[in-house]
Amino acid sequence: MRGGSDWSPWGKAKGLDEPYPLIFHMLDSAAVALSLWDVFLAPSQRQVISAGLGLADDLDRARATVSLWTGLHDIGKLSPGFQSADPRGWTGLSKALHADLGVWGEKLGHAQAGMRCAPALLEGLGYPDTGAWGVRLRAAQIVGGHHGRFHAAEEHLLDSPCHLQALGGVNWAELRRSYTEVLHRLLGAPAAPAEVSTQVAVLVTGLVILADWLVSQEHYLRARQKAPISSVEEHWEAASAACLPLLEEAGLVPVDLGRTAFVQAHGIPQPNALQRSVLDELPAAVRGPGILLVTAATGDGKTETALESERILAESCGTRGFAFLLPTMATSDQMYERVNAFVRRQCTAPPSVTLTHSMAWLNPAYSEDLLQTGPAVLTGEIADQNGSGSGSAVASRWLRGGKRPLLAQFAVGTIDQALMAVLPVKHNALRMLALSGKTFIVDEAHAYDPYMQVLLGRLLHWLGAYRCPVVLLSATLPVSVSDRLIKEYLRGAGATKRELRDASFRSPYPGWLFVDAATRTATCMSGAARTQQTADRRTRLALRREAVRHVLPASDRTADRLPDQARLQRIEDLLQPLMTDQGGCALVVCTTVADAQQTYSRLRTRLCSRLGPGELELLHARLPGDDRAARTTRITSDLGRTGNRPVRRIVVATQVVEQSLDLDADLVISDLAPLALLLQRAGRCWRHEGWWARHGRPGGRDRPAWAQEAGPQLVVLDPLDENGAVPPHWGEVYDTYLLQATARVIVERDGTRLNIPEEVQDLVEQVHGDGRTREGQPLYRWDEPELAPARLAYEGGKAAMETAGRCVAIPRVKDIAGLEALHRFEAKDEEWDAATRLGADSVRVLCCYVQPDGCTTLDVSGARPLPLPGQGRLPTSAEVRAVMERTIPVQAAWMAFRTPDQAPPQEWAQHTMLSDLVLLRHEIGQAGPAGVQVGNRTYHLDTELGLVRT
């Protein structure tokens, strides 16, 4: 007992020399919540929270209320069930508490215990009984949700004297009341808010989680224990003083961008017409939050357009920073470097820029010391060493912890990281907090299947409720999809289905469309600016169809005897102009990795006498990570806008080159693919011609004469037979209907030139739209025998994916009564099996080599032994990097029949990433490395081809 209060209950113990008092941890949490409100939260978030509490005109009271609830998050620890968990803490409890244990016996987690006792404590502070889902019950669920999951607040258990006895007797209840009153008094005794809206309850819970994590770091607790404290007031003052340094250390103190001129910000001479239109015309349209759709062909500068629009939106909406989300890890890595450079050019202080995806820490932009694990977070029963997340050369180590990278002021990563906010998984409230104060930018918005589009729409709905500005970027987004996404956002912002029923939002192409969240007023890029952008970027793309037989040679010896219409033979013929002294650069895009490997092998064999070193390159996803990164860097450097363009280069690749890779080819050859993807690939043909015409060509060298004569050219290899059948080994890479519908368009336009960008949107609609023209006329007939069955199957599959998305996504804001609806599935695992992508289950394999002496190495030569740490320690970050950068993602089904000897070494069993690897151990014999059999397949890592599966 100190100062009339009982400080004996403990709040933190594991990892500490002595238990840390619970009252101090509650004060710490409340103090840092105030600091987070003042420093970390964007003005828009503060306003949204205040309005959702019915305190729009009293932000100070809203601030104190949020701090109070944060401080109460661990009040459930003041119960015998929790206090007995640590022998030292249990022994140190006061006699009064030991003498009054109530009917203790029920096993109840402290988060649920806190939810159970909170209503009575809040009633003591004057909170009225407003019935089901009133303020008391909402606040109780916030307290109970601080471990990342909301629990059902069963009213018959809340305030029930019988059930409260399970949390200790009268002395325990009185001490809980005393702690609550101390917090309330130190915060100025804020009166109860009038309401707690659903979206604000989620946001406040995210802030409670963040505050708890910050003050649960071991080094913070040890520092607090060293300070002699004689009263709660003295501790409150010390804790308040420590908050700002704590936030600075964590990288949560935002910086102001200098907002330099366009040329300095982006490092390019001047904005194009699209970018100039945003700079000049968008400000007049933006009067608050809204959703901006930018549609333009590949290479039209949509990234710079998005970053400039973010400046305008942030200033009007009160947001701070942005999240830039993309479809793949490869595109995220590329964008990270651009965004990091953009932010650095404008900041006087180091900004927090994170890269967030599962393999982000392997990005070479990160220095080795930043791979070290961040501070331990002591969550009570478990010490959570969150060191497996993403990092950045300019982000604090704390921000790289699990689930934290999105909290950075500037975050770049895969869309999956954001979509987790609308899946019923643990800590989705924290992700919602991280996103709700930023401008939300989605690149390649066309790249997501119907399942992911449902999840994206649900996320936009919630962001609309948070008045968060959104920017969608796409080159080939069907109007039906963009219209649905915009309407989801507007519904979240308050519009009703009836109000939106007859509305239609169509962006000009190329151009932009901004829809105001409050008024639903749509503003478009001006006609004059659109005309200028079209004229500046106009390309007449020659479209050529080659009917081919998709014949794969049984062996290298039969490769010379392929029929003329065989796919490999036609590719070789099409590349003949490059084999002259004129040279040239060509991109060959294949449907599968096996196709790409066969194509590369054929060209290597047939053209070897005429190709120099490095003039033939292979790029796909089944390469070791470090090899793929090196090839990507080499290709983008040589074929980019400012690269040292080679005289001759042939790149054979898969879909990995479709998105966000800056490549310019004289000729693009592609397997048949859905039309939107063909247009994406065509965007790599003569991509920088306009730029080079104005600013000079790399090395001062023109395109080869054959390319100048032909102009930009896309050659599509059409393998469909007379019945529209797809090559069997393509499987379900693409839907049959999309391929058949695309083939029909290609046949109709064979030998013509496509006007890019004018025709892009209409071409996309013909295949990917809702089946109607601009005038509402049907684009297809159900009785057409060649398309109707495939179309029916396509629509059925699409509906099934959309249904799966709706089943798994959290409800819309207004459909939620109790917050437990955000975690409606029982799950022991933190993020159970809810997936952001259907059918994307994968595992990582590591190809290693068993040398003749029995030593296992990462390389064939035996120079790099497999890292095996000594007993009792985890692998170092350097050892983990050495292993993980050599891994290859493959379909999980491929490894379903792996054997025990393909499991990782026992020394890796306790590491979260290494323990899940599948090791393909290649025995080194006299003939070299032998293949590894898994099930009825053999796998072999070829230094040129990558992982070969036979």
PDB file of N, CA and C in Angstrom, residues 237-293:
ATOM      1  N   GLU A 237       3.327  11.750 -14.315  1.00  0.00           N
ATOM      2  CA  GLU A 237       4.159  12.813 -14.877  1.00  0.00           C
ATOM      3  C   GLU A 237       5.379  12.238 -15.594  1.00  0.00           C
ATOM      4  N   ALA A 238       6.023  11.236 -14.992  1.00  0.00           N
ATOM      5  CA  ALA A 238       7.197  10.626 -15.617  1.00  0.00           C
ATOM      6  C   ALA A 238       6.813   9.869 -16.895  1.00  0.00           C
ATOM      7  N   ALA A 239       5.700   9.158 -16.851  1.00  0.00           N
ATOM      8  CA  ALA A 239       5.253   8.412 -18.026  1.00  0.00           C
ATOM      9  C   ALA A 239       4.905   9.358 -19.163  1.00  0.00           C
ATOM     10  N   SER A 240       4.259  10.455 -18.846  1.00  0.00           N
ATOM     11  CA  SER A 240       3.896  11.433 -19.876  1.00  0.00           C
ATOM     12  C   SER A 240       5.136  12.019 -20.534  1.00  0.00           C
ATOM     13  N   ALA A 241       6.169  12.260 -19.752  1.00  0.00           N
ATOM     14  CA  ALA A 241       7.404  12.827 -20.303  1.00  0.00           C
ATOM     15  C   ALA A 241       8.137  11.838 -21.199  1.00  0.00           C
ATOM     16  N   ALA A 242       7.941  10.557 -20.954  1.00  0.00           N
ATOM     17  CA  ALA A 242       8.656   9.529 -21.729  1.00  0.00           C
ATOM     18  C   ALA A 242       7.969   9.190 -23.054  1.00  0.00           C
ATOM     19  N   CYS A 243       6.775   9.696 -23.261  1.00  0.00           N
ATOM     20  CA  CYS A 243       5.985   9.255 -24.422  1.00  0.00           C
ATOM     21  C   CYS A 243       6.565   9.705 -25.749  1.00  0.00           C
ATOM     22  N   LEU A 244       6.887  10.983 -25.881  1.00  0.00           N
ATOM     23  CA  LEU A 244       7.364  11.471 -27.172  1.00  0.00           C
ATOM     24  C   LEU A 244       8.656  10.780 -27.600  1.00  0.00           C
ATOM     25  N   PRO A 245       9.651  10.636 -26.718  1.00  0.00           N
ATOM     26  CA  PRO A 245      10.838   9.860 -27.129  1.00  0.00           C
ATOM     27  C   PRO A 245      10.503   8.431 -27.536  1.00  0.00           C
ATOM     28  N   LEU A 246       9.504   7.832 -26.876  1.00  0.00           N
ATOM     29  CA  LEU A 246       9.112   6.478 -27.216  1.00  0.00           C
ATOM     30  C   LEU A 246       8.536   6.419 -28.633  1.00  0.00           C
ATOM     31  N   LEU A 247       7.718   7.394 -28.990  1.00  0.00           N
ATOM     32  CA  LEU A 247       7.142   7.443 -30.327  1.00  0.00           C
ATOM     33  C   LEU A 247       8.203   7.751 -31.375  1.00  0.00           C
ATOM     34  N   GLU A 248       9.143   8.608 -31.028  1.00  0.00           N
ATOM     35  CA  GLU A 248      10.232   8.913 -31.967  1.00  0.00           C
ATOM     36  C   GLU A 248      11.071   7.677 -32.234  1.00  0.00           C
ATOM     37  N   GLU A 249      11.379   6.938 -31.193  1.00  0.00           N
ATOM     38  CA  GLU A 249      12.171   5.717 -31.341  1.00  0.00           C
ATOM     39  C   GLU A 249      11.449   4.690 -32.207  1.00  0.00           C
ATOM     40  N   ALA A 250      10.127   4.645 -32.090  1.00  0.00           N
ATOM     41  CA  ALA A 250       9.342   3.675 -32.849  1.00  0.00           C
ATOM     42  C   ALA A 250       9.113   4.118 -34.289  1.00  0.00           C
ATOM     43  N   GLY A 251       9.457   5.340 -34.629  1.00  0.00           N
ATOM     44  CA  GLY A 251       9.239   5.833 -35.981  1.00  0.00           C
ATOM     45  C   GLY A 251       7.814   6.268 -36.236  1.00  0.00           C
ATOM     46  N   LEU A 252       7.084   6.630 -35.177  1.00  0.00           N
ATOM     47  CA  LEU A 252       5.674   6.991 -35.301  1.00  0.00           C
ATOM     48  C   LEU A 252       5.429   8.495 -35.273  1.00  0.00           C
ATOM     49  N   VAL A 253       6.486   9.277 -35.261  1.00  0.00           N
ATOM     50  CA  VAL A 253       6.326  10.728 -35.317  1.00  0.00           C
ATOM     51  C   VAL A 253       6.405  11.146 -36.783  1.00  0.00           C
ATOM     52  N   PRO A 254       5.333  11.666 -37.321  1.00  0.00           N
ATOM     53  CA  PRO A 254       5.333  11.989 -38.759  1.00  0.00           C
ATOM     54  C   PRO A 254       6.235  13.172 -39.079  1.00  0.00           C
ATOM     55  N   VAL A 255       6.648  13.243 -40.336  1.00  0.00           N
ATOM     56  CA  VAL A 255       7.443  14.371 -40.817  1.00  0.00           C
ATOM     57  C   VAL A 255       6.622  15.110 -41.867  1.00  0.00           C
ATOM     58  N   ASP A 256       6.932  16.349 -42.064  1.00  0.00           N
ATOM     59  CA  ASP A 256       6.250  17.143 -43.082  1.00  0.00           C
ATOM     60  C   ASP A 256       7.053  17.089 -44.371  1.00  0.00           C
ATOM     61  N   LEU A 257       6.371  16.775 -45.458  1.00  0.00           N
ATOM     62  CA  LEU A 257       7.031  16.817 -46.752  1.00  0.00           C
ATOM     63  C   LEU A 257       7.185  18.262 -47.195  1.00  0.00           C
ATOM     64  N   GLY A 258       8.324  18.539 -47.781  1.00  0.00           N
ATOM     65  CA  GLY A 258       8.570  19.903 -48.233  1.00  0.00           C
ATOM     66  C   GLY A 258       7.674  20.335 -49.377  1.00  0.00           C
ATOM     67  N   ARG A 259       7.012  19.355 -50.027  1.00  0.00           N
ATOM     68  CA  ARG A 259       6.131  19.645 -51.145  1.00  0.00           C
ATOM     69  C   ARG A 259       6.821  20.499 -52.191  1.00  0.00           C
ATOM     70  N   THR A 260       7.913  19.995 -52.681  1.00  0.00           N
ATOM     71  CA  THR A 260       8.682  20.699 -53.702  1.00  0.00           C
ATOM     72  C   THR A 260       7.957  20.649 -55.040  1.00  0.00           C
ATOM     73  N   ALA A 261       8.454  21.389 -55.997  1.00  0.00           N
ATOM     74  CA  ALA A 261       7.851  21.432 -57.320  1.00  0.00           C
ATOM     75  C   ALA A 261       7.933  20.054 -57.971  1.00  0.00           C
ATOM     76  N   PHE A 262       7.082  19.823 -58.955  1.00  0.00           N
ATOM     77  CA  PHE A 262       6.971  18.524 -59.619  1.00  0.00           C
ATOM     78  C   PHE A 262       8.322  18.034 -60.123  1.00  0.00           C
ATOM     79  N   VAL A 263       9.073  18.907 -60.760  1.00  0.00           N
ATOM     80  CA  VAL A 263      10.342  18.503 -61.367  1.00  0.00           C
ATOM     81  C   VAL A 263      11.300  17.996 -60.293  1.00  0.00           C
ATOM     82  N   GLN A 264      11.395  18.715 -59.184  1.00  0.00           N
ATOM     83  CA  GLN A 264      12.306  18.305 -58.112  1.00  0.00           C
ATOM     84  C   GLN A 264      11.787  17.057 -57.390  1.00  0.00           C
ATOM     85  N   ALA A 265      10.472  16.959 -57.219  1.00  0.00           N
ATOM     86  CA  ALA A 265       9.908  15.840 -56.470  1.00  0.00           C
ATOM     87  C   ALA A 265      10.096  14.516 -57.196  1.00  0.00           C
ATOM     88  N   HIS A 266       9.979  14.541 -58.528  1.00  0.00           N
ATOM     89  CA  HIS A 266       9.983  13.289 -59.280  1.00  0.00           C
ATOM     90  C   HIS A 266      11.247  13.074 -60.111  1.00  0.00           C
ATOM     91  N   GLY A 267      12.058  14.097 -60.220  1.00  0.00           N
ATOM     92  CA  GLY A 267      13.299  13.944 -60.967  1.00  0.00           C
ATOM     93  C   GLY A 267      13.098  13.802 -62.457  1.00  0.00           C
ATOM     94  N   ILE A 268      12.004  14.336 -63.004  1.00  0.00           N
ATOM     95  CA  ILE A 268      11.771  14.329 -64.446  1.00  0.00           C
ATOM     96  C   ILE A 268      11.540  15.761 -64.903  1.00  0.00           C
ATOM     97  N   PRO A 269      11.842  16.077 -66.156  1.00  0.00           N
ATOM     98  CA  PRO A 269      11.864  17.471 -66.612  1.00  0.00           C
ATOM     99  C   PRO A 269      10.551  18.217 -66.469  1.00  0.00           C
ATOM    100  N   GLN A 270       9.421  17.587 -66.788  1.00  0.00           N
ATOM    101  CA  GLN A 270       8.151  18.297 -66.735  1.00  0.00           C
ATOM    102  C   GLN A 270       6.998  17.305 -66.701  1.00  0.00           C
ATOM    103  N   PRO A 271       5.840  17.725 -66.155  1.00  0.00           N
ATOM    104  CA  PRO A 271       4.696  16.820 -66.135  1.00  0.00           C
ATOM    105  C   PRO A 271       4.081  16.667 -67.521  1.00  0.00           C
ATOM    106  N   ASN A 272       3.508  15.491 -67.789  1.00  0.00           N
ATOM    107  CA  ASN A 272       2.772  15.327 -69.031  1.00  0.00           C
ATOM    108  C   ASN A 272       1.360  15.896 -68.856  1.00  0.00           C
ATOM    109  N   ALA A 273       0.533  15.764 -69.884  1.00  0.00           N
ATOM    110  CA  ALA A 273      -0.790  16.387 -69.843  1.00  0.00           C
ATOM    111  C   ALA A 273      -1.660  15.798 -68.740  1.00  0.00           C
ATOM    112  N   LEU A 274      -1.566  14.486 -68.503  1.00  0.00           N
ATOM    113  CA  LEU A 274      -2.337  13.855 -67.441  1.00  0.00           C
ATOM    114  C   LEU A 274      -1.926  14.404 -66.080  1.00  0.00           C
ATOM    115  N   GLN A 275      -0.626  14.464 -65.852  1.00  0.00           N
ATOM    116  CA  GLN A 275      -0.129  14.961 -64.574  1.00  0.00           C
ATOM    117  C   GLN A 275      -0.419  16.448 -64.408  1.00  0.00           C
ATOM    118  N   ARG A 276      -0.274  17.224 -65.486  1.00  0.00           N
ATOM    119  CA  ARG A 276      -0.568  18.652 -65.431  1.00  0.00           C
ATOM    120  C   ARG A 276      -2.043  18.888 -65.121  1.00  0.00           C
ATOM    121  N   SER A 277      -2.908  18.041 -65.663  1.00  0.00           N
ATOM    122  CA  SER A 277      -4.333  18.172 -65.395  1.00  0.00           C
ATOM    123  C   SER A 277      -4.639  17.978 -63.911  1.00  0.00           C
ATOM    124  N   VAL A 278      -4.000  17.004 -63.292  1.00  0.00           N
ATOM    125  CA  VAL A 278      -4.203  16.795 -61.853  1.00  0.00           C
ATOM    126  C   VAL A 278      -3.716  18.003 -61.068  1.00  0.00           C
ATOM    127  N   LEU A 279      -2.568  18.530 -61.445  1.00  0.00           N
ATOM    128  CA  LEU A 279      -2.027  19.688 -60.743  1.00  0.00           C
ATOM    129  C   LEU A 279      -2.932  20.908 -60.885  1.00  0.00           C
ATOM    130  N   ASP A 280      -3.488  21.108 -62.079  1.00  0.00           N
ATOM    131  CA  ASP A 280      -4.233  22.334 -62.358  1.00  0.00           C
ATOM    132  C   ASP A 280      -5.732  22.209 -62.104  1.00  0.00           C
ATOM    133  N   GLU A 281      -6.304  21.027 -62.358  1.00  0.00           N
ATOM    134  CA  GLU A 281      -7.757  20.904 -62.337  1.00  0.00           C
ATOM    135  C   GLU A 281      -8.312  20.195 -61.104  1.00  0.00           C
ATOM    136  N   LEU A 282      -7.569  19.242 -60.560  1.00  0.00           N
ATOM    137  CA  LEU A 282      -8.089  18.478 -59.431  1.00  0.00           C
ATOM    138  C   LEU A 282      -8.344  19.336 -58.194  1.00  0.00           C
ATOM    139  N   PRO A 283      -7.476  20.313 -57.835  1.00  0.00           N
ATOM    140  CA  PRO A 283      -7.723  21.079 -56.611  1.00  0.00           C
ATOM    141  C   PRO A 283      -9.106  21.716 -56.551  1.00  0.00           C
ATOM    142  N   ALA A 284      -9.630  22.166 -57.675  1.00  0.00           N
ATOM    143  CA  ALA A 284     -10.950  22.797 -57.673  1.00  0.00           C
ATOM    144  C   ALA A 284     -12.053  21.796 -57.378  1.00  0.00           C
ATOM    145  N   ALA A 285     -11.817  20.514 -57.664  1.00  0.00           N
ATOM    146  CA  ALA A 285     -12.839  19.494 -57.448  1.00  0.00           C
ATOM    147  C   ALA A 285     -12.822  18.938 -56.036  1.00  0.00           C
ATOM    148  N   VAL A 286     -11.686  19.026 -55.364  1.00  0.00           N
ATOM    149  CA  VAL A 286     -11.529  18.397 -54.052  1.00  0.00           C
ATOM    150  C   VAL A 286     -11.941  19.373 -52.958  1.00  0.00           C
ATOM    151  N   ARG A 287     -13.018  19.039 -52.280  1.00  0.00           N
ATOM    152  CA  ARG A 287     -13.486  19.831 -51.143  1.00  0.00           C
ATOM    153  C   ARG A 287     -13.530  18.994 -49.870  1.00  0.00           C
ATOM    154  N   GLY A 288     -12.970  17.817 -49.954  1.00  0.00           N
ATOM    155  CA  GLY A 288     -12.966  16.886 -48.837  1.00  0.00           C
ATOM    156  C   GLY A 288     -12.635  15.512 -49.369  1.00  0.00           C
ATOM    157  N   PRO A 289     -12.845  14.477 -48.577  1.00  0.00           N
ATOM    158  CA  PRO A 289     -12.483  13.126 -49.014  1.00  0.00           C
ATOM    159  C   PRO A 289     -13.299  12.670 -50.211  1.00  0.00           C
ATOM    160  N   GLY A 290     -12.746  11.736 -50.949  1.00  0.00           N
ATOM    161  CA  GLY A 290     -13.394  11.179 -52.118  1.00  0.00           C
ATOM    162  C   GLY A 290     -12.528  10.113 -52.722  1.00  0.00           C
ATOM    163  N   ILE A 291     -12.943   9.596 -53.855  1.00  0.00           N
ATOM    164  CA  ILE A 291     -12.213   8.524 -54.525  1.00  0.00           C
ATOM    165  C   ILE A 291     -11.833   8.999 -55.921  1.00  0.00           C
ATOM    166  N   LEU A 292     -10.564   8.822 -56.263  1.00  0.00           N
ATOM    167  CA  LEU A 292     -10.019   9.250 -57.546  1.00  0.00           C
ATOM    168  C   LEU A 292      -9.640   8.019 -58.357  1.00  0.00           C
ATOM    169  N   LEU A 293     -10.149   7.941 -59.566  1.00  0.00           N
ATOM    170  CA  LEU A 293      -9.815   6.856 -60.482  1.00  0.00           C
ATOM    171  C   LEU A 293      -8.994   7.429 -61.631  1.00  0.00           C
TER     172      LEU A 293
END
